[in-house]
Short mmCIF file of C-alpha atoms and ligand atoms in Angstrom, two decimals:
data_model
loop_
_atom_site.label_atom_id
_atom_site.label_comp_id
_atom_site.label_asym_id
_atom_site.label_seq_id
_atom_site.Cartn_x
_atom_site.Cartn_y
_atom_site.Cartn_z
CA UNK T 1 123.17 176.21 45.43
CA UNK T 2 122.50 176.07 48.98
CA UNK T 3 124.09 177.70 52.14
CA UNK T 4 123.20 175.08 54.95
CA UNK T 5 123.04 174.53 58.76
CA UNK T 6 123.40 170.85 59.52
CA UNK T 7 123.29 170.51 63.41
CA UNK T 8 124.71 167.54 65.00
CA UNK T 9 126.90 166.90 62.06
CA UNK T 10 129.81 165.78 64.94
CA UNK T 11 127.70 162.87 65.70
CA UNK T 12 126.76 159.02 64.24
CA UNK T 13 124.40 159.60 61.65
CA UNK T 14 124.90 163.30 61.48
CA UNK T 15 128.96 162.40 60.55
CA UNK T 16 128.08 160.45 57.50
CA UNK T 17 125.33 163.14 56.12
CA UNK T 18 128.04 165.69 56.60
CA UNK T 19 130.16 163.75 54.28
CA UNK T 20 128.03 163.24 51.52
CA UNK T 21 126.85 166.71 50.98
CA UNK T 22 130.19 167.87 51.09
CA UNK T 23 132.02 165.55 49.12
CA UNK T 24 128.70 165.32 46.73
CA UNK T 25 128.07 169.13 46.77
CA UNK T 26 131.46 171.27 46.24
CA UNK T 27 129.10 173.84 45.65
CA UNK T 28 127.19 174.28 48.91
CA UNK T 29 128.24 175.67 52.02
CA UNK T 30 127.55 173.80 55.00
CA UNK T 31 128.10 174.87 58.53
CA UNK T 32 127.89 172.13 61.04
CA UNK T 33 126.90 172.91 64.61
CA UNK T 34 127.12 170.88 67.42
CA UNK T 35 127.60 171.10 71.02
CA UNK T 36 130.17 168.20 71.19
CA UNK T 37 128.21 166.32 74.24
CA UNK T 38 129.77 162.82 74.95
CA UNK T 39 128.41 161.50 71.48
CA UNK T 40 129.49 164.42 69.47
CA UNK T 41 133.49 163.77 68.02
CA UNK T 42 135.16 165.43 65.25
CA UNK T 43 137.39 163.04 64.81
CA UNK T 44 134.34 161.74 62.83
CA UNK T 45 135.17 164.05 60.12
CA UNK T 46 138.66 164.57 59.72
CA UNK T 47 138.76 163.03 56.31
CA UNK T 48 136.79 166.22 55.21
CA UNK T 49 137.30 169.18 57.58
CA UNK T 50 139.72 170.89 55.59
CA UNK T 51 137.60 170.99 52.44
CA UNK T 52 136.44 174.57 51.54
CA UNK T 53 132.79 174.18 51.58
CA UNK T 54 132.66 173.55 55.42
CA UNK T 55 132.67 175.20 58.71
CA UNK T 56 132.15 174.04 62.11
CA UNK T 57 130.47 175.78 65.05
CA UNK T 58 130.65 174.35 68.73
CA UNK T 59 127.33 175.50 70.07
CA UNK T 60 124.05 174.59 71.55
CA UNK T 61 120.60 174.25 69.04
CA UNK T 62 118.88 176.06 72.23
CA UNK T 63 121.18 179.14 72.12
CA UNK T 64 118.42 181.36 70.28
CA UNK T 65 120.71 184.08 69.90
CA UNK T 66 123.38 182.12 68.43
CA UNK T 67 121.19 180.24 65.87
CA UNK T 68 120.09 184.09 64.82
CA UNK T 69 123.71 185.48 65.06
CA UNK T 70 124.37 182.29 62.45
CA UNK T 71 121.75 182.52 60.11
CA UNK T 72 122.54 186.14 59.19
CA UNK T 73 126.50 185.31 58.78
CA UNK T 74 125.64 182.23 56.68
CA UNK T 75 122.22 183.47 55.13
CA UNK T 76 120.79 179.77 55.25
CA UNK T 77 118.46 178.40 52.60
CA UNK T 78 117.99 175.08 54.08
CA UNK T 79 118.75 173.06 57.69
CA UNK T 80 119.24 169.31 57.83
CA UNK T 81 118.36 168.92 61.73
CA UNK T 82 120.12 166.01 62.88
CA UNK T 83 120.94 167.04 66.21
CA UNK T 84 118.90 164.86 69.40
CA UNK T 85 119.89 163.53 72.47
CA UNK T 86 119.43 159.95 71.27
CA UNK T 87 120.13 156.93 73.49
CA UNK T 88 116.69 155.22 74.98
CA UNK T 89 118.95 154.22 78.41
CA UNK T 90 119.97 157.55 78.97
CA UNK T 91 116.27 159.03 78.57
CA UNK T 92 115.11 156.82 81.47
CA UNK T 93 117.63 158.18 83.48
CA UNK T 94 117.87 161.86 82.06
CA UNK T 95 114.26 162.69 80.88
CA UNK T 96 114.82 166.51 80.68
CA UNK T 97 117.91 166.27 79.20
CA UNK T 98 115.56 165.18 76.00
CA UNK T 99 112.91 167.39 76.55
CA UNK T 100 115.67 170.58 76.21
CA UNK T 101 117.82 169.49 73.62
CA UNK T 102 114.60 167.78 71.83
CA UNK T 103 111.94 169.81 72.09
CA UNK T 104 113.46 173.41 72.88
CA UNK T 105 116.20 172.90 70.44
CA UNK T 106 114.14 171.79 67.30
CA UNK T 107 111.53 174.84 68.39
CA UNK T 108 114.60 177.40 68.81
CA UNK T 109 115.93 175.90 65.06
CA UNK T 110 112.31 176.55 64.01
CA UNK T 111 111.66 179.77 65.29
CA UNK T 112 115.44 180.82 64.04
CA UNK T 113 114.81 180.30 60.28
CA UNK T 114 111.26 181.59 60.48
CA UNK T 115 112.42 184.64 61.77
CA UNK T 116 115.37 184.97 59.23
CA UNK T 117 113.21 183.74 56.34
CA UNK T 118 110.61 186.14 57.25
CA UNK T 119 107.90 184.34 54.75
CA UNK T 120 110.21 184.12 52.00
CA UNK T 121 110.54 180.46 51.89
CA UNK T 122 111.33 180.13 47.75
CA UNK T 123 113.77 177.57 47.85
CA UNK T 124 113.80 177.17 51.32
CA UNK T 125 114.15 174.01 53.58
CA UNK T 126 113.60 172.84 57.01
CA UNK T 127 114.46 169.32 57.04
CA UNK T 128 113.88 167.59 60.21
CA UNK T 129 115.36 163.84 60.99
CA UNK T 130 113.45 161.95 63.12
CA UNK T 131 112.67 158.22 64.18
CA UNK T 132 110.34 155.42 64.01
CA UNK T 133 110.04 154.97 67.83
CA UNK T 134 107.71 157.81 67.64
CA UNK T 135 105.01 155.26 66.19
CA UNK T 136 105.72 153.01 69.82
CA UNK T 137 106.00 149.24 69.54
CA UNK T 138 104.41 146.46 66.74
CA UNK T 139 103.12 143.22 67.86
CA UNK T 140 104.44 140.31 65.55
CA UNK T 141 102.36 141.43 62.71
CA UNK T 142 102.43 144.64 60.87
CA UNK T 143 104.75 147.66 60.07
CA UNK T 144 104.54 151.54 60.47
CA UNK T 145 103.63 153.88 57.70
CA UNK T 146 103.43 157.60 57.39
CA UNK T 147 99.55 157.44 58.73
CA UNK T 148 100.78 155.09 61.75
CA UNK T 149 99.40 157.08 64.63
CA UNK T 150 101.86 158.55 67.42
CA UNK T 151 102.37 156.39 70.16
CA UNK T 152 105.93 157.20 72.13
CA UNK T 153 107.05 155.28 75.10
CA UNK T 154 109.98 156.23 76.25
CA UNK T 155 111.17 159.49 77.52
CA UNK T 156 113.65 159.53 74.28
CA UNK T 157 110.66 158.74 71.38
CA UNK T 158 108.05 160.88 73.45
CA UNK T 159 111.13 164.10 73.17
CA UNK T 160 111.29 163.36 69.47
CA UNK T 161 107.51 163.05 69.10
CA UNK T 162 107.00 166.73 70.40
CA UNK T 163 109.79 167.50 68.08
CA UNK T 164 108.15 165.85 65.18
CA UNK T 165 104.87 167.79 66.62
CA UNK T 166 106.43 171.11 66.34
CA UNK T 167 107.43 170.91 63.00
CA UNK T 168 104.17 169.60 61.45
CA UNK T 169 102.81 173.03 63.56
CA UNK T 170 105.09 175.49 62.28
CA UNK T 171 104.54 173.88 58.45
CA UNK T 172 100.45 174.36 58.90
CA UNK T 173 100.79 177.39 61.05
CA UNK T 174 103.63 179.94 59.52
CA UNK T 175 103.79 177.65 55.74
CA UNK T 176 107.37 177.00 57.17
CA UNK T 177 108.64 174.47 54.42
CA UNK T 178 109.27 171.65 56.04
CA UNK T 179 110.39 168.08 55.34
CA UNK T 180 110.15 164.66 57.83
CA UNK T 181 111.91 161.64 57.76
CA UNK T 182 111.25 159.24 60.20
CA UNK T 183 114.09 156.09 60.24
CA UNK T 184 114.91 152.84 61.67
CA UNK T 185 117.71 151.41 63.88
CA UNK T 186 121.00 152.39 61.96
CA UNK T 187 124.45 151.16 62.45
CA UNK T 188 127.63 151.17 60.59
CA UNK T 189 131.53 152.93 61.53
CA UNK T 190 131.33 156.01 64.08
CA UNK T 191 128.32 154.05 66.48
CA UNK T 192 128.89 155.25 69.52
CA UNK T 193 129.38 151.61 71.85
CA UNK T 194 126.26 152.62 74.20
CA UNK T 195 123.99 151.61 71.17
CA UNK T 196 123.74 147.53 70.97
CA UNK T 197 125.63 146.55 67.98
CA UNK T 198 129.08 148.60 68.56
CA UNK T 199 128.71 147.60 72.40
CA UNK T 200 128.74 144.06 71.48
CA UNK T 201 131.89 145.03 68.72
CA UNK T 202 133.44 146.56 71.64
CA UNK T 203 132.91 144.11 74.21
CA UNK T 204 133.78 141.11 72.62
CA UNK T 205 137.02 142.77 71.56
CA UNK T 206 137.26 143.07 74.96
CA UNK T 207 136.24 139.50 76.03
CA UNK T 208 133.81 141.09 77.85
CA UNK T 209 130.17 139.93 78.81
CA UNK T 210 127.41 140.75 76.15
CA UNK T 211 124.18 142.44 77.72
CA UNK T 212 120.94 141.04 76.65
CA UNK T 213 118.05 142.81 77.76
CA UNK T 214 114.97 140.71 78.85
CA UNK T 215 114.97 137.22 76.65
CA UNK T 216 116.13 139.20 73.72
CA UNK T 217 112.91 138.66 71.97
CA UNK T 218 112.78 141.97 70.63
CA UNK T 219 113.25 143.26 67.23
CA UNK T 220 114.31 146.19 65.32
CA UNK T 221 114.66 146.55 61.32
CA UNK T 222 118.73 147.59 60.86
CA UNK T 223 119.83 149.56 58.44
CA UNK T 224 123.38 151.12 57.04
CA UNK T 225 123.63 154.50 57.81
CA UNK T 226 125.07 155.53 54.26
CA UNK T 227 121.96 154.38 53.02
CA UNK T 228 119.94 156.58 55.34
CA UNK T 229 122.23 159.47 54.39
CA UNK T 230 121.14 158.30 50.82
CA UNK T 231 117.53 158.60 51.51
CA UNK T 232 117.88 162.17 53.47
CA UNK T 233 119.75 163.97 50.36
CA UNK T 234 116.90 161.58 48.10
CA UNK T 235 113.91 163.56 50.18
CA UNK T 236 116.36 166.88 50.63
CA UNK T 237 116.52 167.36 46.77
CA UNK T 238 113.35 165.26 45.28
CA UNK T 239 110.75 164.84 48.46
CA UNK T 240 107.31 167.04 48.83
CA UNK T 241 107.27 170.28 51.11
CA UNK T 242 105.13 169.37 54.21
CA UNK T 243 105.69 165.41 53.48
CA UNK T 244 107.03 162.75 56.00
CA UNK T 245 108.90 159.95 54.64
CA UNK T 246 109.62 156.18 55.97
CA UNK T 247 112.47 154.87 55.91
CA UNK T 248 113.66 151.46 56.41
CA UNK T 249 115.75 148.87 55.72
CA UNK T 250 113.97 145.66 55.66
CA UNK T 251 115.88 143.34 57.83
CA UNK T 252 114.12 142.33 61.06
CA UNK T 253 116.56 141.25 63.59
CA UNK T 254 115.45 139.85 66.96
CA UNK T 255 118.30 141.19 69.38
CA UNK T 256 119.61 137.81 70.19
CA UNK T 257 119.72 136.64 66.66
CA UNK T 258 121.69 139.39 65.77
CA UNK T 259 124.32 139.08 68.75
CA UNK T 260 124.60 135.51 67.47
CA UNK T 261 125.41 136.96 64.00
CA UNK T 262 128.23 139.13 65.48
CA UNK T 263 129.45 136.69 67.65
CA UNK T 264 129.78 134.33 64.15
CA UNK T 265 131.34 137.03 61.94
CA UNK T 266 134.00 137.89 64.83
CA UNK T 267 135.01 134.96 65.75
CA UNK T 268 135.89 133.95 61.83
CA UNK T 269 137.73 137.68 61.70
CA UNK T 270 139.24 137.20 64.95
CA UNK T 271 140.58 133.53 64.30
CA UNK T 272 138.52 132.31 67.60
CA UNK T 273 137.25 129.24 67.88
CA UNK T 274 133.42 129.34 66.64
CA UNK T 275 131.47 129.52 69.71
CA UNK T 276 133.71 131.51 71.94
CA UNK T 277 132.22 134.85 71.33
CA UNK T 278 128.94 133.13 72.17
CA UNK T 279 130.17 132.21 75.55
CA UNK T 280 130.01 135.88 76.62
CA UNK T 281 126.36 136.07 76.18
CA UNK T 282 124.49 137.34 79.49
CA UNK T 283 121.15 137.98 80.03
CA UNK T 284 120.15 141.16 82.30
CA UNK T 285 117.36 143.15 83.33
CA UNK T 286 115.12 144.30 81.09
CA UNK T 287 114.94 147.94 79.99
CA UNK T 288 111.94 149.59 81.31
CA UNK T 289 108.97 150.14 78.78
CA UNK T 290 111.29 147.81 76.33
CA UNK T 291 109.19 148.44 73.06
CA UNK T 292 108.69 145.05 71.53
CA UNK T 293 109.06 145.40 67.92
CA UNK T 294 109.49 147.84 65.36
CA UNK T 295 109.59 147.28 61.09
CA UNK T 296 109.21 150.17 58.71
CA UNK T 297 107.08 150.07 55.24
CA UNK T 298 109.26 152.11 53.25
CA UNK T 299 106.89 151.72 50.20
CA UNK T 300 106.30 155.59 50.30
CA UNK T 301 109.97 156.24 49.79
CA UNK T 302 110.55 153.73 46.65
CA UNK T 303 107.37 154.23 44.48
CA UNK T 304 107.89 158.35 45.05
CA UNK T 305 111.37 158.97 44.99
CA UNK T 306 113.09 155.34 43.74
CA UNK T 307 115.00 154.69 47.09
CA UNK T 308 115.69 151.63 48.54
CA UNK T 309 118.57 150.16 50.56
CA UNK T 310 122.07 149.13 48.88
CA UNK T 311 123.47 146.71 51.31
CA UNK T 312 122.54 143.20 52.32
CA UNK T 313 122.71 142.73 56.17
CA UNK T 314 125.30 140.14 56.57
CA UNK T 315 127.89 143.33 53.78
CA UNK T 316 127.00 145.75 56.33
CA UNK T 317 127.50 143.99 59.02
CA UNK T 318 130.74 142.63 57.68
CA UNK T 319 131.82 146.14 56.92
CA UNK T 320 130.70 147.83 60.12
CA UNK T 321 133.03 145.15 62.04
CA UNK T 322 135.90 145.26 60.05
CA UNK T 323 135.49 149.38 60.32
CA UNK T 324 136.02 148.50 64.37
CA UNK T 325 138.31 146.34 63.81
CA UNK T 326 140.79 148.73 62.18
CA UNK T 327 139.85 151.81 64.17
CA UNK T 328 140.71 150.47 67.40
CA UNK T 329 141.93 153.91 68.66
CA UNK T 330 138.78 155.52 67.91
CA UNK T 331 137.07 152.91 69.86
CA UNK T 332 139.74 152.87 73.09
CA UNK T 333 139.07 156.92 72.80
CA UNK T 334 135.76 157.18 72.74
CA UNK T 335 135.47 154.19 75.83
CA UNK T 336 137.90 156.37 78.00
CA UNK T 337 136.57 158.85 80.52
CA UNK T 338 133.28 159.63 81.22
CA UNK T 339 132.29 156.13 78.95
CA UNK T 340 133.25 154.40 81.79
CA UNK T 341 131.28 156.04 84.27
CA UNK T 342 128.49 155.35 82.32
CA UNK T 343 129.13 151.84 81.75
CA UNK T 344 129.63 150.75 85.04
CA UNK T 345 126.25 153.02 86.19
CA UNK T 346 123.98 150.86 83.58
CA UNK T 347 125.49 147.76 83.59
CA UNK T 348 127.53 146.79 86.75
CA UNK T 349 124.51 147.13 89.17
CA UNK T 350 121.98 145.28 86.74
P1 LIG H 1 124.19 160.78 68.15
O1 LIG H 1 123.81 160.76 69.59
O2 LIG H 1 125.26 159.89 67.64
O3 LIG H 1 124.62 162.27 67.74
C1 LIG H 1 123.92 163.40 68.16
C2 LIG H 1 124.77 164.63 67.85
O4 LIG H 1 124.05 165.79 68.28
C3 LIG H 1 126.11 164.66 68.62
O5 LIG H 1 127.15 165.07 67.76
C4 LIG H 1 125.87 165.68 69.73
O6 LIG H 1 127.06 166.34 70.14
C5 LIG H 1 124.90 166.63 69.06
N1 LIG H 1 124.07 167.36 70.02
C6 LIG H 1 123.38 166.83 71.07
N2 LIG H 1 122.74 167.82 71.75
C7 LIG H 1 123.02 168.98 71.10
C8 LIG H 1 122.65 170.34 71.31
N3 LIG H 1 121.85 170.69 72.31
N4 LIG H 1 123.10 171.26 70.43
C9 LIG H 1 123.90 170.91 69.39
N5 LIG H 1 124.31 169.65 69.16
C10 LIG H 1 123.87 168.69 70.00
O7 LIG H 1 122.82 160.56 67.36
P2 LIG H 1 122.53 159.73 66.03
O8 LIG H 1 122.33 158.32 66.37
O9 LIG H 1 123.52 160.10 65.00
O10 LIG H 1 121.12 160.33 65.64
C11 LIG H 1 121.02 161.51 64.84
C12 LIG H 1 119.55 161.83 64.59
O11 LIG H 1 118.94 160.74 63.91
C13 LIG H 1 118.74 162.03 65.87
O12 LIG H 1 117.81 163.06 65.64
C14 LIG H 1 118.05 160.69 66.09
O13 LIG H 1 116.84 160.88 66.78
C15 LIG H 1 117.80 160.27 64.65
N6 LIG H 1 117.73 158.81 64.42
C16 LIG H 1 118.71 157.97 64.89
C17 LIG H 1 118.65 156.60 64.61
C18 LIG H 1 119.71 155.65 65.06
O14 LIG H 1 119.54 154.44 64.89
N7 LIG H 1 120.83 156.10 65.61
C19 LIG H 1 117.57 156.11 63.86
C20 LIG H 1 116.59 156.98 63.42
C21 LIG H 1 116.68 158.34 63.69
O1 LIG H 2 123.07 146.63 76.16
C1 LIG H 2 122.05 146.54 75.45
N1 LIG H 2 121.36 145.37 75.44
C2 LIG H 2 120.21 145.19 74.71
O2 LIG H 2 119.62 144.10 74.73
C3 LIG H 2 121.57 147.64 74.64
C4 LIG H 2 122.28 148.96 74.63
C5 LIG H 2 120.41 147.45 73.90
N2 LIG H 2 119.75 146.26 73.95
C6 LIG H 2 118.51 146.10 73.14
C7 LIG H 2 117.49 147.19 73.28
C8 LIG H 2 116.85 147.25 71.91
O3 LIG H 2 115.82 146.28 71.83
O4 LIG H 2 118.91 146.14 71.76
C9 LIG H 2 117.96 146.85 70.96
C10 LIG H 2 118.67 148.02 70.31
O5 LIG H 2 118.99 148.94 71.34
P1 LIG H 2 119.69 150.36 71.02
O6 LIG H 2 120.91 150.11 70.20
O7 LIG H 2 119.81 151.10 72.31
O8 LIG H 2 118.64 151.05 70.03
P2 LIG H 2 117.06 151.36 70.21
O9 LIG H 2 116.65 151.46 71.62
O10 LIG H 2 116.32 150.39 69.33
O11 LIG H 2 117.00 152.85 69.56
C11 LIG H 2 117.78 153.14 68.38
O12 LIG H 2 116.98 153.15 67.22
C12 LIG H 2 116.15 154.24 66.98
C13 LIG H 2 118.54 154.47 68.50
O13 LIG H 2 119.28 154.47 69.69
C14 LIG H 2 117.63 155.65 68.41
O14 LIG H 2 118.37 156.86 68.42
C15 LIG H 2 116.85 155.57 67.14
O15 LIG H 2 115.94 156.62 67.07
#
């Protein structure tokens, strides 16, 4: 039994955690809060909104007096941290946009549920979910582990170091029991279409060009986000107090490999001719500090705890598209308004 505060349950990743535990877990409670900034929809979860076991609570993770005001209501035993400012473009543009909702949210969460749990922390759980850009960028060779030294390079990776930072702190300084997972690229339904792969969904819907950054050399290890939900309520229930864990899905992608992939699969789903899609391939500037390569040993994870990934690449993928494919409102929604603004700020003057 478990009363707990999942923050940025409104969001990608934080959407599909939020619908595990509650479907999985009749008997928890679980409050989501988020602020509902541009990546935060509840249309995400209307499939499970009006189930008994959850709440939701628009509100900021640095409102100190709110997080206090909610952890007496709700008496918390655990909080699956999910909230972040997330997207690498908008950190080179925005850097203290990170550092608040980053840093001084994830130290205001902290500093919350040591003050409620007061040194009682039977039972208790801090869970914090975090990312593998912390460990900065591989050459061709090798993969991060747990022991992979911090080396953030991007306003975004260097927020969610410090974040990472402050846990580990308040675990050796207060004995807050804490919990790290630290994940690769995701993707799957709900992406928002700044992130590459439901931009490229999106745009060649659209027939619009696709946005390579640099040669598209680069590579990143994908992996289905109801896997990584799968690993998070793996560690929640079965991982070590104080213990980060890896996770990963095995599947090195260079960028331009995988556009090629989407182009393929929507073209055959679209009944184009193969090689259209293709066409709308365009290279542009690269991003700044573009972090070469990173791959994830995940060996931690599946000797401990017996996780690994469910889905082949090319299902995922599959699924993911045919997801956007049938949720075309959610998509022309979520690309209305301020979307645009943004779009036309990054891309248009590249
Ligand atoms: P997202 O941007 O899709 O969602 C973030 C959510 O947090 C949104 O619902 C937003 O409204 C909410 N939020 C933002 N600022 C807030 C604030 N100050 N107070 C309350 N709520 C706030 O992010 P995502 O891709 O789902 O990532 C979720 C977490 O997983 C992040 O911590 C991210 O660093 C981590 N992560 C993401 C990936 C990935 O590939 N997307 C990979 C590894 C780790
Ligand atoms: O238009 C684009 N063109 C392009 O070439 C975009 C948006 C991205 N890219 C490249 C940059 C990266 O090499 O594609 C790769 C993937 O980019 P993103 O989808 O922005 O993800 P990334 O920068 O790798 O970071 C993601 O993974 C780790 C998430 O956004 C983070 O939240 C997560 O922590």
């Amino acid at each position: 039994m478990h009363s707990i505060l999942l923050t940025g349950g409104a969001g990608f990743i934080g959407s599909h955690l939020t619908r595990l535990f509650v479907n999985k877990y009749p008997n928890y409670k679980i409050v989501n809060l988020d602020k509902l900034t541009y990546a935060g929809n509840l249309e995400n979860l209307t499939d499970i909104e009006h189930l008994p076991n959850y709440t939701f609570v628009k509100g900021d993770i640095t409102d100190l007096e709110l997080l206090r005001k909610l952890f007496k209501e709700h008496q918390f035993t655990a909080v699956l941290h999910c909230a972040a400012e997330s997207h690498v473009d908008r950190s080179i543009t925005d850097p203290l946009a990170f550092v608040t909702t980053n840093v001084l949210g994830t130290s205001s969460l902290l500093l919350a549920a040591k003050e409620y749990w007061a040194g009682k922390y039977e039972g208790k759980i801090f869970y914090h979910i975090s990312t593998d850009e912390v460990y900065g960028s591989l050459g061709e060779e090798g993969f991060f582990t747990e022991d992979t030294a911090y080396d953030p390079r991007s306003p975004y990776s260097a927020s969610k170091a410090s974040s990472d930072h402050m846990v580990r702190a308040f675990y050796h300084t207060y004995q807050m029991p804490v919990k790290l997972s630290n994940c690769s690229n995701n993707y799957g339904p709900y992406h928002f279409p700044e992130k590459l792969i439901p931009l490229c969904i999106h745009n060649i819907i659209n027939n619009k060009p696709l946005p390579i950054y640099g040669k598209g050399e680069n590579v990143r290890d994908w992996l289905f986000v109801e896997d990584h939900a799968r690993a998070i309520d793996v560690i929640f229930h079965k991982g070590k107090i104080g213990e980060t864990y890896n996770i990963g899905g095995h599947n090195e992608w260079t960028n331009i490999a995988l556009v090629k992939e989407l182009c393929r699969q929507m073209d055959e789903k679209l009944g184009r001719e193969e090689g259209t899609s293709e066409k709308l391939i365009t290279y542009v500037k690269d991003r700044a500090g573009h972090d070469l390569r990173y791959a994830i040993d995940a060996t931690k994870l599946k000797d401990e705890l017996g996780w690994m990934p469910s889905l082949q690449f090319e299902e995922g993928i599959s699924k993911t598209i045919d997801w956007y494919l049938q949720n075309k409102k959610w998509l022309d929604d979520v690309t209305s308004g301020n979307y645009q603004k943004y779009y036309e700020a990054q891309y248009e003057k590249r």
